[in-house]
Each structure stands twice: as structure tokens, then as C-alpha cells.
CSV table of C-alpha atoms in Angstrom, one decimal:
chain,number,residue,atom,x,y,z
D,1,UNK,CA,4.6,24.2,1.7
D,2,UNK,CA,5.4,27.7,2.6
D,3,UNK,CA,9.1,28.5,3.3
D,4,UNK,CA,10.0,32.1,4.1
D,5,UNK,CA,6.8,33.2,2.4
D,6,UNK,CA,7.5,31.2,-0.8
D,7,UNK,CA,5.2,28.3,-1.7
D,8,UNK,CA,6.8,25.1,-2.8
D,9,UNK,CA,4.9,22.1,-4.1
D,10,UNK,CA,5.3,18.7,-2.3
D,11,UNK,CA,4.8,15.3,-3.7
D,12,UNK,CA,5.1,11.8,-2.2
D,13,UNK,CA,6.8,10.2,-5.1
D,14,UNK,CA,8.6,6.8,-5.2
D,15,UNK,CA,11.8,8.8,-5.1
D,16,UNK,CA,10.7,10.7,-2.1
D,17,UNK,CA,9.5,7.6,-0.4
D,18,UNK,CA,12.9,5.9,-1.0
D,19,UNK,CA,14.8,8.8,0.5
D,20,UNK,CA,12.6,8.8,3.6
D,21,UNK,CA,12.8,5.0,3.9
D,22,UNK,CA,16.6,5.1,3.9
D,23,UNK,CA,16.6,7.5,6.9
D,24,UNK,CA,14.1,5.4,8.9
D,25,UNK,CA,15.3,1.9,7.9
D,26,UNK,CA,12.1,1.3,6.0
D,27,UNK,CA,9.0,3.3,5.2
D,28,UNK,CA,7.0,1.3,7.8
D,29,UNK,CA,9.1,3.0,10.5
D,30,UNK,CA,8.1,6.6,9.4
D,31,UNK,CA,6.1,6.9,12.7
D,32,UNK,CA,9.5,7.3,14.4
D,33,UNK,CA,9.8,10.7,12.7
D,34,UNK,CA,7.0,12.1,14.7
D,35,UNK,CA,7.9,10.6,18.1
D,36,UNK,CA,7.7,13.7,20.3
D,37,UNK,CA,9.8,12.1,23.2
D,38,UNK,CA,12.8,13.9,21.6
D,39,UNK,CA,11.5,17.2,20.2
D,40,UNK,CA,14.9,18.2,18.7
D,41,UNK,CA,15.0,15.0,16.7
D,42,UNK,CA,11.4,15.3,15.6
D,43,UNK,CA,12.0,18.8,14.3
D,44,UNK,CA,15.0,17.6,12.4
D,45,UNK,CA,13.0,14.7,11.0
D,46,UNK,CA,10.2,16.9,9.8
D,47,UNK,CA,12.7,19.2,8.0
D,48,UNK,CA,14.2,16.1,6.4
D,49,UNK,CA,10.8,14.7,5.2
D,50,UNK,CA,9.7,18.1,4.0
D,51,UNK,CA,12.9,18.4,2.0
D,52,UNK,CA,12.3,15.0,0.4
D,53,UNK,CA,8.8,15.8,-0.6
D,54,UNK,CA,9.7,19.2,-2.1
D,55,UNK,CA,12.6,17.6,-3.9
D,56,UNK,CA,10.2,14.9,-5.2
D,57,UNK,CA,7.8,17.5,-6.5
D,58,UNK,CA,10.5,19.4,-8.2
D,59,UNK,CA,12.1,16.3,-9.8
D,60,UNK,CA,8.7,15.0,-11.0
D,61,UNK,CA,7.9,18.3,-12.7
D,62,UNK,CA,11.3,18.4,-14.4
D,63,UNK,CA,10.9,14.9,-15.7
D,64,UNK,CA,7.4,15.6,-16.9
D,65,UNK,CA,8.6,18.7,-18.8
D,66,UNK,CA,11.4,16.7,-20.3
D,67,UNK,CA,9.0,13.9,-21.3
D,68,UNK,CA,6.8,16.3,-23.1
D,69,UNK,CA,9.6,18.5,-24.4
D,70,UNK,CA,8.2,21.6,-22.8
D,71,UNK,CA,9.8,24.4,-21.0
D,72,UNK,CA,10.0,23.8,-17.3
D,73,UNK,CA,9.4,26.5,-14.6
D,74,UNK,CA,9.8,24.2,-11.6
D,75,UNK,CA,11.1,26.0,-8.5
D,76,UNK,CA,14.4,24.7,-7.1
D,77,UNK,CA,13.4,23.0,-3.9
D,78,UNK,CA,15.2,24.0,-0.7
D,79,UNK,CA,17.6,21.4,0.6
D,80,UNK,CA,17.4,19.8,4.0
D,81,UNK,CA,20.2,22.1,5.2
D,82,UNK,CA,18.4,25.2,3.9
D,83,UNK,CA,15.2,24.1,5.7
D,84,UNK,CA,17.1,23.6,8.9
D,85,UNK,CA,18.5,27.1,8.6
D,86,UNK,CA,15.2,28.9,8.0
D,87,UNK,CA,12.6,26.8,9.8
D,88,UNK,CA,11.8,27.3,13.4
D,89,UNK,CA,10.3,24.8,15.8
D,90,UNK,CA,7.0,26.7,15.6
D,91,UNK,CA,6.8,25.9,11.9
D,92,UNK,CA,6.8,22.2,12.6
D,93,UNK,CA,3.0,21.8,13.3
D,94,UNK,CA,2.1,23.2,9.9
D,95,UNK,CA,4.9,21.3,8.2
D,96,UNK,CA,3.6,18.1,9.7
D,97,UNK,CA,0.1,18.7,8.4
D,98,UNK,CA,1.4,19.3,4.9
D,99,UNK,CA,3.6,16.2,5.1
D,100,UNK,CA,0.7,14.0,6.2
D,101,UNK,CA,-1.6,15.4,3.5
D,102,UNK,CA,1.1,14.7,0.8
D,103,UNK,CA,1.6,11.2,2.0
D,104,UNK,CA,-2.1,10.5,2.1
D,105,UNK,CA,-2.5,11.9,-1.4
D,106,UNK,CA,0.5,9.9,-2.7
D,107,UNK,CA,-1.1,6.7,-1.3
D,108,UNK,CA,-4.6,7.4,-2.6
D,109,UNK,CA,-5.7,4.7,-5.0
D,110,UNK,CA,-8.0,5.6,-7.9
D,111,UNK,CA,-10.0,2.8,-9.4
D,112,UNK,CA,-11.8,3.2,-12.7
D,113,UNK,CA,-14.6,0.8,-13.2
D,114,UNK,CA,-16.1,0.0,-16.6
D,115,UNK,CA,-19.5,-1.6,-16.9
D,116,UNK,CA,-19.4,-5.3,-17.2
D,117,UNK,CA,-20.6,-6.7,-20.5
D,118,UNK,CA,-23.6,-8.8,-19.8
D,119,UNK,CA,-23.3,-12.4,-20.8
D,120,UNK,CA,-27.1,-12.7,-21.3
D,121,UNK,CA,-27.5,-9.6,-23.5
D,122,UNK,CA,-28.9,-10.3,-26.9
D,123,UNK,CA,-27.1,-9.0,-29.9
D,124,UNK,CA,-29.0,-6.2,-31.6
D,125,UNK,CA,-29.0,-5.7,-35.3
D,126,UNK,CA,-29.4,-2.3,-36.9
D,127,UNK,CA,-31.6,-1.9,-39.9
């Protein structure tokens, strides 16, 4: 997500999801964030969710680096208050697109399938 010309990663982690869920009394109520009947509230909600996703990406990277004992160059994510100070209402459409893509990616399920061993296969002997 671009903030003042600086790119920040976003990630829909469990930590980010929990932060968002607290604000909306459950993650199932996240659609309230995008209710455009109150534009000011929607803009505020988008800044909050963007902050949670950027913080989630930063924390995930710092934990990953610590787990592998490698140097970490994660950018410090802007806080909600910082985003409110620098974002304008015109930034919201782009921010919403980034948020929706991050949530979709975070909820994507990858299934690896291995071939089933055939019960009727005959054992082969090597000579």
C-alpha cells in the first residue's frame, strides 16, 4: 500500500484479523466498515483496517526474521493516527482495493493433493 509515495506491505494475519474484529464486534461485521451512508466513518474505518494490515505485515516479517535468526529490514508500519494525518478521502478507493485484495489473499486456501495409492496395484519386484 502506498502512503506518501512509500510502499508498505500488507498482510491479513490472524493478528490483523483480531484487531479488526475487535473494532467491528466480530470479523463477520467487517462489511460495516465499508457502509457509505456515513462517508466520514467509512474513511476512518479504511484507515484503521489499512493500519492493521500494514502492522500485520511488519510484525509477521519481524517474527519470521527472529525465527530464522536473520537480519530484519522490515519497514515500521504507519500507525492509524499517522494514516489519518496523511491520507485524504481521495485515497480511500485505492486503499479499499488493497484491503480487499489482502483479505482475499489471506483467506485463500491452498490444498496439496497427493496421488492415492491404489489398493489393487500389484507389488513389483526388481531384479
